[in-house]
XYZ file of C-alpha atoms in Angstrom:
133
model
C 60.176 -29.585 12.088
C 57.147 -27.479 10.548
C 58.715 -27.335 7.244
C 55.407 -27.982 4.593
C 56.555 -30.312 1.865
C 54.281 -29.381 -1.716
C 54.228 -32.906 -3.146
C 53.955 -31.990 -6.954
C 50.091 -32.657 -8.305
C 48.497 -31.261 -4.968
C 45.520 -29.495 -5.818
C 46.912 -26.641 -4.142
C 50.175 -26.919 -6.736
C 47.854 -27.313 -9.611
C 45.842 -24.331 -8.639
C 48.587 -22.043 -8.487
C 50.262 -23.108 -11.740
C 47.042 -22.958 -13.560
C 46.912 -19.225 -11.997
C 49.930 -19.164 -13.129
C 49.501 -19.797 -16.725
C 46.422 -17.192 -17.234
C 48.268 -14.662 -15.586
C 51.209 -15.011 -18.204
C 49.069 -15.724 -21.008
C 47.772 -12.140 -20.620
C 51.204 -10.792 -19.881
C 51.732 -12.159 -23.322
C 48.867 -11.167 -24.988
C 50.315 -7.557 -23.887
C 53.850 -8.212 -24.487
C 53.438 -9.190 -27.963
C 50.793 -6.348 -28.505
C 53.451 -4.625 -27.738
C 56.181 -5.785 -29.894
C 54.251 -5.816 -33.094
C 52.779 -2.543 -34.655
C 49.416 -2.172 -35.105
C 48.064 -4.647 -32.317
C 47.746 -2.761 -29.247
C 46.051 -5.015 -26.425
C 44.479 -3.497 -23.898
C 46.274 -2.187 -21.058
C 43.532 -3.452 -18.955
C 44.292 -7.026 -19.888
C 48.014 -5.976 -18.263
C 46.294 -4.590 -14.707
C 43.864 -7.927 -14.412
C 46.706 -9.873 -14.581
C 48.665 -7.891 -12.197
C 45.749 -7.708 -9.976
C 45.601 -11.194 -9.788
C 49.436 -11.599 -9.124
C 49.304 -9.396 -6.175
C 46.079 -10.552 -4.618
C 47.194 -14.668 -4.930
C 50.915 -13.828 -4.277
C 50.722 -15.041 -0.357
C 48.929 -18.503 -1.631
C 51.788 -18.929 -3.052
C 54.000 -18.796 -0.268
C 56.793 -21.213 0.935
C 56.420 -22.994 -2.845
C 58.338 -22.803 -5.828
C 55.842 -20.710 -7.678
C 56.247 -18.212 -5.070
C 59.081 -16.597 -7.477
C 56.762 -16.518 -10.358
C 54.658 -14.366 -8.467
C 57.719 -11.870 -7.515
C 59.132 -12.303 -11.164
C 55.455 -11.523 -13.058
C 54.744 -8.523 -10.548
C 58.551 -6.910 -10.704
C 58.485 -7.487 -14.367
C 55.663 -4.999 -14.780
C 57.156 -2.685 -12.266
C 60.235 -2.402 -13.981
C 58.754 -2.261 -17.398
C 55.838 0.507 -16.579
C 58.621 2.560 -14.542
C 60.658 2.025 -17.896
C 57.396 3.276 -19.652
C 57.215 5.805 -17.689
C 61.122 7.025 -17.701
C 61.032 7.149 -21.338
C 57.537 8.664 -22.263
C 59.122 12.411 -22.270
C 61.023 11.015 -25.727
C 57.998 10.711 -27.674
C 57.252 14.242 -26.985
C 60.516 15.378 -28.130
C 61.516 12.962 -30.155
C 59.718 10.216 -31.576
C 62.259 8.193 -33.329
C 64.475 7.284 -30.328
C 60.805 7.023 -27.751
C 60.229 4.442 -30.459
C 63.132 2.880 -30.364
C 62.982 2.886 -26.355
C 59.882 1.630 -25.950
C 60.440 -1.316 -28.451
C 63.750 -2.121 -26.386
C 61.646 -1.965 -23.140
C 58.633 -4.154 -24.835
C 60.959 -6.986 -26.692
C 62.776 -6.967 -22.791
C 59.224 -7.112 -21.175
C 57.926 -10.022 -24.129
C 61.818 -11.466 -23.401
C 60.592 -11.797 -19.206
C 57.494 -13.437 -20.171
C 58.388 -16.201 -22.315
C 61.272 -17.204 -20.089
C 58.976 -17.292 -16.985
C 56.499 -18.964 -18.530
C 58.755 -21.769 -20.127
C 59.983 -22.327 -16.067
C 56.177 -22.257 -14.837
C 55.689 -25.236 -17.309
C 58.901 -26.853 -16.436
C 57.937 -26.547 -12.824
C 61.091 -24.552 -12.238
C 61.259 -21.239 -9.649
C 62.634 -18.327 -11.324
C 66.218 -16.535 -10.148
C 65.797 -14.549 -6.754
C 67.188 -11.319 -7.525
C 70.366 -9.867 -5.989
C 69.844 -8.142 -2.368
C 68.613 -4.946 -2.541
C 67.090 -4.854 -6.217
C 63.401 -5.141 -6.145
């Protein structure tokens, strides 16, 4: 009987949720950025905050924040490989690669918010199906 029980208030809890919070308070600085026209943050805001996701992820292991680590890195995953996917529209097109890419960034703002609303309700976020990343 190892199992480590995270009584809530620990300073270990509070350090991870405040980690937490700045990491999706740039995700949303970028997220909204991207949503409304004509205020582009920088991407760099996007890759500290993903920097510091990967590099505290195993602090967070065994605790209930431990999926808002998973669901802040896979969300930018998904949405740069999304980025990416749909990039060769603006060159062809640039009605429907703006239509895409607001569909990808509302869906990307969409992750945020709902994360960050279970980060402050001290509620873990859905483990994905088997086999999706």
């Amino acid at each position: 009987m190892n199992d480590i029980i995270e009584v809530p208030g620990t300073e270990r809890e509070r350090t991870l949720r405040t980690i937490g919070h700045v990491s999706y308070l740039l995700h949303a600085i970028v997220a909204v950025g991207a949503v409304l026209p004509g205020v582009q943050a920088s991407i760099v805001l996007l890759l500290v905050a993903f920097g510091i996701d990967l590099f505290k992820k195993d602090e967070a292991a065994g605790t209930w924040q431990e999926s808002h680590f998973r669901w802040r890195i896979r969300s930018v995953l998904w949405a740069g490989g999304l980025y990416l996917l749909t990039a060769p529209l603006w060159l062809l097109f640039v009605i429907p690669g703006w239509i895409a890419w607001g569909l990808i960034s509302l869906w990307f703002l969409y992750r945020v918010v709902r994360g960050w609303l279970a980060l402050s309700n001290h509620e873990p976020m859905p483990v994905p199906a088997r086999g999706i990343p």
